[in-house]
PDB file of N, CA and C in Angstrom:
ATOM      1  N   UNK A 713      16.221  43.533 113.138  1.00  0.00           N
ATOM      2  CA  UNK A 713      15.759  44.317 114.253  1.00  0.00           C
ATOM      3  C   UNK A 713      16.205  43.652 115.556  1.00  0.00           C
ATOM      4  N   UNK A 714      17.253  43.637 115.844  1.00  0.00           N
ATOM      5  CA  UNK A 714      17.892  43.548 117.267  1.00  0.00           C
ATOM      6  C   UNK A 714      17.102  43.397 118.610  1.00  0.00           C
ATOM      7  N   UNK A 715      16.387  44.250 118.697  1.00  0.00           N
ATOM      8  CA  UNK A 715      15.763  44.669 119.644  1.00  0.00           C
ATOM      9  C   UNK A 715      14.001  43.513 119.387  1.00  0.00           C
ATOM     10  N   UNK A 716      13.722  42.353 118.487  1.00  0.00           N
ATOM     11  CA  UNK A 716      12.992  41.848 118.447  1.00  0.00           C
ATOM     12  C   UNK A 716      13.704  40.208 118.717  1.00  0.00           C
ATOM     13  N   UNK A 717      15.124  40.220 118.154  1.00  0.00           N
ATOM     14  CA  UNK A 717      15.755  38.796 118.380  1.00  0.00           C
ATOM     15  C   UNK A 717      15.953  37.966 119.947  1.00  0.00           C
ATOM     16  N   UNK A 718      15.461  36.726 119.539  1.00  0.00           N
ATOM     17  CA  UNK A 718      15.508  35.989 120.944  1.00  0.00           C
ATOM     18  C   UNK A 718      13.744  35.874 121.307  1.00  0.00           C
ATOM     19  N   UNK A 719      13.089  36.200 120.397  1.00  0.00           N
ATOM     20  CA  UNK A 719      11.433  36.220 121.059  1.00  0.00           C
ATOM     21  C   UNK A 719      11.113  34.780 120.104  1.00  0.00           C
ATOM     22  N   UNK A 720      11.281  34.109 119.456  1.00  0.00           N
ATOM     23  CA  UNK A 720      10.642  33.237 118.391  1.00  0.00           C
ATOM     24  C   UNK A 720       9.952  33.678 117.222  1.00  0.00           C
ATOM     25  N   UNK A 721       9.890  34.126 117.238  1.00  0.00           N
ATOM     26  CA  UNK A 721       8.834  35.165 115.667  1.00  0.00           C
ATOM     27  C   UNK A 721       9.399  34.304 114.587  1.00  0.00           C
ATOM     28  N   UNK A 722      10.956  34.680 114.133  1.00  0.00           N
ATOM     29  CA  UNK A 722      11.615  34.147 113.139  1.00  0.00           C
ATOM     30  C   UNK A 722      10.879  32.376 113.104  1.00  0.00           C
ATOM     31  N   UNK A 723      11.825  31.979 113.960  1.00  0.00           N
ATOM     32  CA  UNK A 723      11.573  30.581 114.295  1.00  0.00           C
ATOM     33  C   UNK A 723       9.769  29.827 113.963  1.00  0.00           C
ATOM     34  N   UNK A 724       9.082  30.595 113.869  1.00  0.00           N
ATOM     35  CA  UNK A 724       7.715  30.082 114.305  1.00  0.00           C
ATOM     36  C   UNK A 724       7.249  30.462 112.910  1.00  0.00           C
ATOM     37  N   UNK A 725       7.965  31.591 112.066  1.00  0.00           N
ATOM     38  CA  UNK A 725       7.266  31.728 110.914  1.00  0.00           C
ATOM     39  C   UNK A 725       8.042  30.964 109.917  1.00  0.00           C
ATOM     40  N   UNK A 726       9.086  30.784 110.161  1.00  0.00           N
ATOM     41  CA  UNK A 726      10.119  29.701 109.146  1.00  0.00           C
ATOM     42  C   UNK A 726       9.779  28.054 109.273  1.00  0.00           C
ATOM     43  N   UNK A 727       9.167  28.087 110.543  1.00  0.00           N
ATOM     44  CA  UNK A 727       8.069  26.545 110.895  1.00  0.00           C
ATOM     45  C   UNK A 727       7.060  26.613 109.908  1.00  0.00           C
ATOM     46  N   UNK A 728       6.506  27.984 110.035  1.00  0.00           N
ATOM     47  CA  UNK A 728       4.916  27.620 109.081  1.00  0.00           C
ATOM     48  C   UNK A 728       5.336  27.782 107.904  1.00  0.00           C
ATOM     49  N   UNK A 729       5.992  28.269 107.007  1.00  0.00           N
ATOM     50  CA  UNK A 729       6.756  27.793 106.005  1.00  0.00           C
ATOM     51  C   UNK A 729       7.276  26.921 105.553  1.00  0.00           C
ATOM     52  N   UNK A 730       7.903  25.723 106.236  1.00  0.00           N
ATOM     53  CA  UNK A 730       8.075  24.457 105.623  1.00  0.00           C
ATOM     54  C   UNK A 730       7.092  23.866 106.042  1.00  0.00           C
ATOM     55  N   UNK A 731       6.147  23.809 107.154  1.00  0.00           N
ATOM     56  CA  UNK A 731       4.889  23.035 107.322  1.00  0.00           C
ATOM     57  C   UNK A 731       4.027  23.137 106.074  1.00  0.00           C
ATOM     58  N   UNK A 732       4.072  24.804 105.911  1.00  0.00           N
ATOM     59  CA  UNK A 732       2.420  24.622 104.545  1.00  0.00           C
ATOM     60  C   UNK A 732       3.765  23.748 103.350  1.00  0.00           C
ATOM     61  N   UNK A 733       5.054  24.044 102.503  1.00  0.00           N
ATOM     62  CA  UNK A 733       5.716  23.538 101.942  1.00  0.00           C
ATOM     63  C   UNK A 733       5.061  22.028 101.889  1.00  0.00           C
ATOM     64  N   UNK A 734       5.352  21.081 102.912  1.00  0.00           N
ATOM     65  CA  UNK A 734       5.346  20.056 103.054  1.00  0.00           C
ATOM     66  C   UNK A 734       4.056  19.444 103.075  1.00  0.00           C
ATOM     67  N   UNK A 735       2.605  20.333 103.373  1.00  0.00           N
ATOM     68  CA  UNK A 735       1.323  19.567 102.956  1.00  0.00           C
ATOM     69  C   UNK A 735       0.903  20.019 101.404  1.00  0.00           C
ATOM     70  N   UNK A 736       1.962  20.850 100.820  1.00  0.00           N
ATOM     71  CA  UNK A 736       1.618  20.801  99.297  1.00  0.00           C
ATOM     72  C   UNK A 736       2.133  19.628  98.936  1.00  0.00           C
ATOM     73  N   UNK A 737       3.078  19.277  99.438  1.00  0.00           N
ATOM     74  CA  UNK A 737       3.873  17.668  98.880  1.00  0.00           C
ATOM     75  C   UNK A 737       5.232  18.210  98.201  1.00  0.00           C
ATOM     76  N   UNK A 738       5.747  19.448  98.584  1.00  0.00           N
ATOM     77  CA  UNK A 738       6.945  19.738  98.282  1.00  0.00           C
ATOM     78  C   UNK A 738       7.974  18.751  99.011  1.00  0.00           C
ATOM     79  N   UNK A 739       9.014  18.250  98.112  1.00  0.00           N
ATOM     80  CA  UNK A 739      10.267  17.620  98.320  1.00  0.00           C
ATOM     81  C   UNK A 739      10.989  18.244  99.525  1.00  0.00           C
ATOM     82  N   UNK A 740      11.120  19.638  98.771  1.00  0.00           N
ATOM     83  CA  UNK A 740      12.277  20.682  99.447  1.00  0.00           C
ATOM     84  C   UNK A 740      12.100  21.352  99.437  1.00  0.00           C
ATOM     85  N   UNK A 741      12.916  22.686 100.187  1.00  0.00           N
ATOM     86  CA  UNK A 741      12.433  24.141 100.395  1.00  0.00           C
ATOM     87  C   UNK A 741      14.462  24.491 100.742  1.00  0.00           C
ATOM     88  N   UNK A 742      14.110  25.769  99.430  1.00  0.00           N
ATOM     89  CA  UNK A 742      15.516  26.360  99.532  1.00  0.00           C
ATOM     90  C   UNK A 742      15.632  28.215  98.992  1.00  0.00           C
ATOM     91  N   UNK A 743      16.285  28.533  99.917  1.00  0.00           N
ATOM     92  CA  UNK A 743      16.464  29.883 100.073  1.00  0.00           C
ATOM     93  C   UNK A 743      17.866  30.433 100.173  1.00  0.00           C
ATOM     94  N   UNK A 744      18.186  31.417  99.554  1.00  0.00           N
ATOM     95  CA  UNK A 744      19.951  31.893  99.709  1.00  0.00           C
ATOM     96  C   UNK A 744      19.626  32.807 100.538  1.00  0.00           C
ATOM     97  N   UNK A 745      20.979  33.293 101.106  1.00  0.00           N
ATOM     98  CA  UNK A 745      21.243  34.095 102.673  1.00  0.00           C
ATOM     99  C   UNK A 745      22.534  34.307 102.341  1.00  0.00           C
ATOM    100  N   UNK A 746      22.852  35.946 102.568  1.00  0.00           N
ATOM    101  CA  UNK A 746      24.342  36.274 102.299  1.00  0.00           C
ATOM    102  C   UNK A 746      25.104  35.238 103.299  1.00  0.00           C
ATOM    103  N   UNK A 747      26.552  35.399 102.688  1.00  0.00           N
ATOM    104  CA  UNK A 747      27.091  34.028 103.353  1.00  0.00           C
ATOM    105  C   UNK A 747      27.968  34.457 104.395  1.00  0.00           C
ATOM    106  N   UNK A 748      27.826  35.964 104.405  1.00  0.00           N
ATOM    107  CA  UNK A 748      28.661  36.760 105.714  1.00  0.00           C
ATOM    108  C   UNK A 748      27.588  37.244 107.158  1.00  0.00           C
ATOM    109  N   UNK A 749      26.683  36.364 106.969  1.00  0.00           N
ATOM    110  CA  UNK A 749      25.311  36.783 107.961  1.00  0.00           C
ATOM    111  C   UNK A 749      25.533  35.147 108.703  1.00  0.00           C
ATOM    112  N   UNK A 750      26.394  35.285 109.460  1.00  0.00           N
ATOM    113  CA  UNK A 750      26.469  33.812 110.078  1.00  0.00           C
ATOM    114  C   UNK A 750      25.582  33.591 111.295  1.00  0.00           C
ATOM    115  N   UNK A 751      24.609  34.497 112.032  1.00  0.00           N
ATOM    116  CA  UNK A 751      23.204  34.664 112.793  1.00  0.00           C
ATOM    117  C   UNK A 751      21.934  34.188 111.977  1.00  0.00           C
ATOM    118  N   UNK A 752      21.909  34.301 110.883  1.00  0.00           N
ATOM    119  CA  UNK A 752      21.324  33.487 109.463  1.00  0.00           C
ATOM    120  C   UNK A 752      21.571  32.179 109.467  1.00  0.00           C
ATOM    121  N   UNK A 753      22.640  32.040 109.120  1.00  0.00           N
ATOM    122  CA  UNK A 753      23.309  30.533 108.638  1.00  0.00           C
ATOM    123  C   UNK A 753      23.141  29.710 109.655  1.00  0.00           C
ATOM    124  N   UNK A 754      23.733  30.107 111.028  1.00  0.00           N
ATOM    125  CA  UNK A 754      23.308  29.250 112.395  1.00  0.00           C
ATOM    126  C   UNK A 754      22.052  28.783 112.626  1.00  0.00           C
ATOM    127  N   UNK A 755      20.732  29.788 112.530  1.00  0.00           N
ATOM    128  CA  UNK A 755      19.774  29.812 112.653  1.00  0.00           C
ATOM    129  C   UNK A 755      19.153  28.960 111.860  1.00  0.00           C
ATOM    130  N   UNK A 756      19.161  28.758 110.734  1.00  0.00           N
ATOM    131  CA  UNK A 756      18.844  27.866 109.066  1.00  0.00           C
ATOM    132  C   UNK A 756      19.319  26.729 109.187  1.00  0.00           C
ATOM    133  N   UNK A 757      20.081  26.348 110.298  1.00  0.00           N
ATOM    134  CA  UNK A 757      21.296  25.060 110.413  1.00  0.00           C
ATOM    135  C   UNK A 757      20.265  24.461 111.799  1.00  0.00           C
ATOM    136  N   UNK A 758      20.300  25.068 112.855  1.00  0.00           N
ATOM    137  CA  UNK A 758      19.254  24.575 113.866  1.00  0.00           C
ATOM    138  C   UNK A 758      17.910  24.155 113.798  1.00  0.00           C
ATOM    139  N   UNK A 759      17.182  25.246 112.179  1.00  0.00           N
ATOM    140  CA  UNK A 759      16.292  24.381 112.141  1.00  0.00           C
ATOM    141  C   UNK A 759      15.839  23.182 111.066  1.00  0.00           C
ATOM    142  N   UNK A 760      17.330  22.597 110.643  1.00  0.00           N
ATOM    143  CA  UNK A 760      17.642  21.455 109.652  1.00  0.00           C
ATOM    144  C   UNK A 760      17.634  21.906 108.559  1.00  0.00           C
ATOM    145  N   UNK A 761      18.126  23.098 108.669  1.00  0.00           N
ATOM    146  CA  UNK A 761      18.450  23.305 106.950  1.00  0.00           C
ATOM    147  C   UNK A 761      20.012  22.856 106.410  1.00  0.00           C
ATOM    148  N   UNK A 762      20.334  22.627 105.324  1.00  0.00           N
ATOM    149  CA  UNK A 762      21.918  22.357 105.364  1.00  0.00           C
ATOM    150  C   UNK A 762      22.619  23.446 104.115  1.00  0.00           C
ATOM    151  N   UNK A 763      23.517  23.918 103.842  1.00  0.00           N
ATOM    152  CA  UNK A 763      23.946  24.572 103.471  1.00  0.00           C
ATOM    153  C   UNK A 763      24.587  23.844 102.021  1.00  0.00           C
ATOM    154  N   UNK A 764      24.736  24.181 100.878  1.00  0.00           N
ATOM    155  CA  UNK A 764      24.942  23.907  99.662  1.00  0.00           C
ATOM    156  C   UNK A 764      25.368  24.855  98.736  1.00  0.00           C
ATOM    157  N   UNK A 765      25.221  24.490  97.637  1.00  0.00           N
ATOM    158  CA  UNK A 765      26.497  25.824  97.045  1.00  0.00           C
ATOM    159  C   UNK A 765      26.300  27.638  96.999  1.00  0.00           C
ATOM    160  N   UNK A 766      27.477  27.842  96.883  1.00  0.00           N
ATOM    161  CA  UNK A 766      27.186  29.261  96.958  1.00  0.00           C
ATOM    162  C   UNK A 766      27.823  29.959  95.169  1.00  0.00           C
ATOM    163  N   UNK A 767      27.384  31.717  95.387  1.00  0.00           N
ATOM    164  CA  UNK A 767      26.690  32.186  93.737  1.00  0.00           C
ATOM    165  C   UNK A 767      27.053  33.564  94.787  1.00  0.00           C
ATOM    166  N   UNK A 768      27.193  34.293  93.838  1.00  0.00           N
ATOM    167  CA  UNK A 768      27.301  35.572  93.792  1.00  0.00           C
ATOM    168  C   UNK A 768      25.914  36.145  93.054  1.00  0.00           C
ATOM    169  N   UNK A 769      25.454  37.181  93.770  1.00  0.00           N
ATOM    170  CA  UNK A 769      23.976  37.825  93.006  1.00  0.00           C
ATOM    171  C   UNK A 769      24.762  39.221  92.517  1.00  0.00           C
ATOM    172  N   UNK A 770      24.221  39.419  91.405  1.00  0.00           N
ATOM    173  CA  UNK A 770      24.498  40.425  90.360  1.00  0.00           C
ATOM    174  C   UNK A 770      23.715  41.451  90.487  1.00  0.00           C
ATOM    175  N   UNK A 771      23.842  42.668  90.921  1.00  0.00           N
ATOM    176  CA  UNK A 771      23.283  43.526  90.861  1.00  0.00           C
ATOM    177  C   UNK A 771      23.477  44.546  89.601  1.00  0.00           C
ATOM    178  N   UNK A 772      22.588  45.266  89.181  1.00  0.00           N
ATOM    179  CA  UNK A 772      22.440  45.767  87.908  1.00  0.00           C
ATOM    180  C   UNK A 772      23.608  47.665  87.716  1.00  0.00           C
ATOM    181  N   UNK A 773      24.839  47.709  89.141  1.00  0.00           N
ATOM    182  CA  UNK A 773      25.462  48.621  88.657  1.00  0.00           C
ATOM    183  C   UNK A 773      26.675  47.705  89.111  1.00  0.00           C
ATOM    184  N   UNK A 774      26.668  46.143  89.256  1.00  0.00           N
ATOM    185  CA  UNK A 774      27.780  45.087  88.780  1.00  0.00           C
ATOM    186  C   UNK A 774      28.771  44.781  90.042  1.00  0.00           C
ATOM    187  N   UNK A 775      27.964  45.296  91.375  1.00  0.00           N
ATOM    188  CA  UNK A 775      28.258  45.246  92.668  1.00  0.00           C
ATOM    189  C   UNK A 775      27.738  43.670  92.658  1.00  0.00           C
ATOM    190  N   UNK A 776      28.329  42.737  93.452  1.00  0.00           N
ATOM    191  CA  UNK A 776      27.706  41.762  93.923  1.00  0.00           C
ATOM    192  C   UNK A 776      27.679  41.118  95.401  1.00  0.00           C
ATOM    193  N   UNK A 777      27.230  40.087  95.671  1.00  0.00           N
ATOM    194  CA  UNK A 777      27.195  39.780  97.030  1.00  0.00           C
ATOM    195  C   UNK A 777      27.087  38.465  96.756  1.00  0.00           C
ATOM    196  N   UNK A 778      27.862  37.729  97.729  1.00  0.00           N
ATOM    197  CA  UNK A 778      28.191  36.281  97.678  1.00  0.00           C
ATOM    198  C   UNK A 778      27.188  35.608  98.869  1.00  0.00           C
ATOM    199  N   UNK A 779      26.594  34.653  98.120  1.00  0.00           N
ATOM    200  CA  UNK A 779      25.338  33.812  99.093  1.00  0.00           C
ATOM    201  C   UNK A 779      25.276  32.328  99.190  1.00  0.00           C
ATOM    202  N   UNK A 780      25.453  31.745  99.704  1.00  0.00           N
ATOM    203  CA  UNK A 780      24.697  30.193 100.124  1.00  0.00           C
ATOM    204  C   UNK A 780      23.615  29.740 100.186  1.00  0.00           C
ATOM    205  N   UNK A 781      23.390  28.897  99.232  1.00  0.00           N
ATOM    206  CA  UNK A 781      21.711  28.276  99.462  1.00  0.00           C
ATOM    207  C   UNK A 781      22.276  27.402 100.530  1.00  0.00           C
ATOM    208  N   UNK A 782      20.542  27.350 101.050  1.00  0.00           N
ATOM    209  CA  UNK A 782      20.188  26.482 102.252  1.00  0.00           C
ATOM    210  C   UNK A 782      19.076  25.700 101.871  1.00  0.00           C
ATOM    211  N   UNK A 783      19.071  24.368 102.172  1.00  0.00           N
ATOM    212  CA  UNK A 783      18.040  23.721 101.926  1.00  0.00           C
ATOM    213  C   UNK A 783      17.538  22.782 103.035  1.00  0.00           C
ATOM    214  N   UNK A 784      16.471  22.608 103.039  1.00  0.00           N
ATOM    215  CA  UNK A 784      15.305  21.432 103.978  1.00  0.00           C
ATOM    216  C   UNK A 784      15.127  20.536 103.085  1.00  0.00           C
ATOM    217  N   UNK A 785      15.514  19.403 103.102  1.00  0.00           N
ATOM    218  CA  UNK A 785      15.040  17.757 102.584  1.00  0.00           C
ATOM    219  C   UNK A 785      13.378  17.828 103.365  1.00  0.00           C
ATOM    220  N   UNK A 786      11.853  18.061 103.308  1.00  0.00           N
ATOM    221  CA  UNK A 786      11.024  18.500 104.197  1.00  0.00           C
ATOM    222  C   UNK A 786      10.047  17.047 104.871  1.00  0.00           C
ATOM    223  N   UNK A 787      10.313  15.868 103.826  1.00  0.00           N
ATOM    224  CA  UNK A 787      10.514  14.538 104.613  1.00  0.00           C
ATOM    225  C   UNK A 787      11.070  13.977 105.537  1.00  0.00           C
ATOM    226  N   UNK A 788      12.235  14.561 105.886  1.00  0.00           N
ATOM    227  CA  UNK A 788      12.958  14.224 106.722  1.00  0.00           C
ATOM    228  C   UNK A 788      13.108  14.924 107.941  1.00  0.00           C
ATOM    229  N   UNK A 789      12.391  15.878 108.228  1.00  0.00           N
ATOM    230  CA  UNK A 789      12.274  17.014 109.300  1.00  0.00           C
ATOM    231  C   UNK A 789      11.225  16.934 110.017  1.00  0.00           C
ATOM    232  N   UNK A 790      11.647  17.048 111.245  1.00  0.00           N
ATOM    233  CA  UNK A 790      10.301  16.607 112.597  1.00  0.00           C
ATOM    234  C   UNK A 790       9.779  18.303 112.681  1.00  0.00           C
ATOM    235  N   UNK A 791       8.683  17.962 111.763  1.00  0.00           N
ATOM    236  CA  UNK A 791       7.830  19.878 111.792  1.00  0.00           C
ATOM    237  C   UNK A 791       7.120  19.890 112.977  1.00  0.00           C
ATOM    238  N   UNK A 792       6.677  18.967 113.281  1.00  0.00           N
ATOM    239  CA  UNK A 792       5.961  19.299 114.943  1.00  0.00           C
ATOM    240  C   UNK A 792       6.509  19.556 116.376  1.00  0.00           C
ATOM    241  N   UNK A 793       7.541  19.565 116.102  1.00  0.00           N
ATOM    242  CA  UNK A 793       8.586  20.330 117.311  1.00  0.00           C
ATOM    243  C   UNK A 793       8.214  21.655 117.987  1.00  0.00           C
TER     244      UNK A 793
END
């Protein structure tokens, strides 16, 4: 939604997501993102995520789409920013 980007929303709910992550005592936190959405990838990269291998997802009439996991090491990330 275009017309919502640039307010923090994203940013503030992808915070409380590795915050609760990290008082369960999770290691890491990892999520794939098509790998042609580079407003994604930038975004996932600024807030210390790093990018790792990529997979094609299979859809069930054999169309697919090529994705990159992203991951947070969540020890190593200053969540109170």
């Amino acid at each position: 939604m275009p017309d919502c980007w640039g307010q923090a929303v994203a940013e503030s709910v992808m915070r409380a997501t590795l915050e609760h992550a990290a008082e369960r005592d999770e290691e890491r936190q990892v999520l794939e993102t098509n790998i042609e959405n580079g407003r994604a990838r930038r975004f996932y990269a600024r807030l210390g995520g790093w990018e790792g291998r990529t997979l094609d997802e299979m859809f069930p009439d054999g169309a697919s789409t090529p994705l990159v996991e992203v991951t947070w090491e969540l020890e190593a990330l200053q969540l109170s920013k």
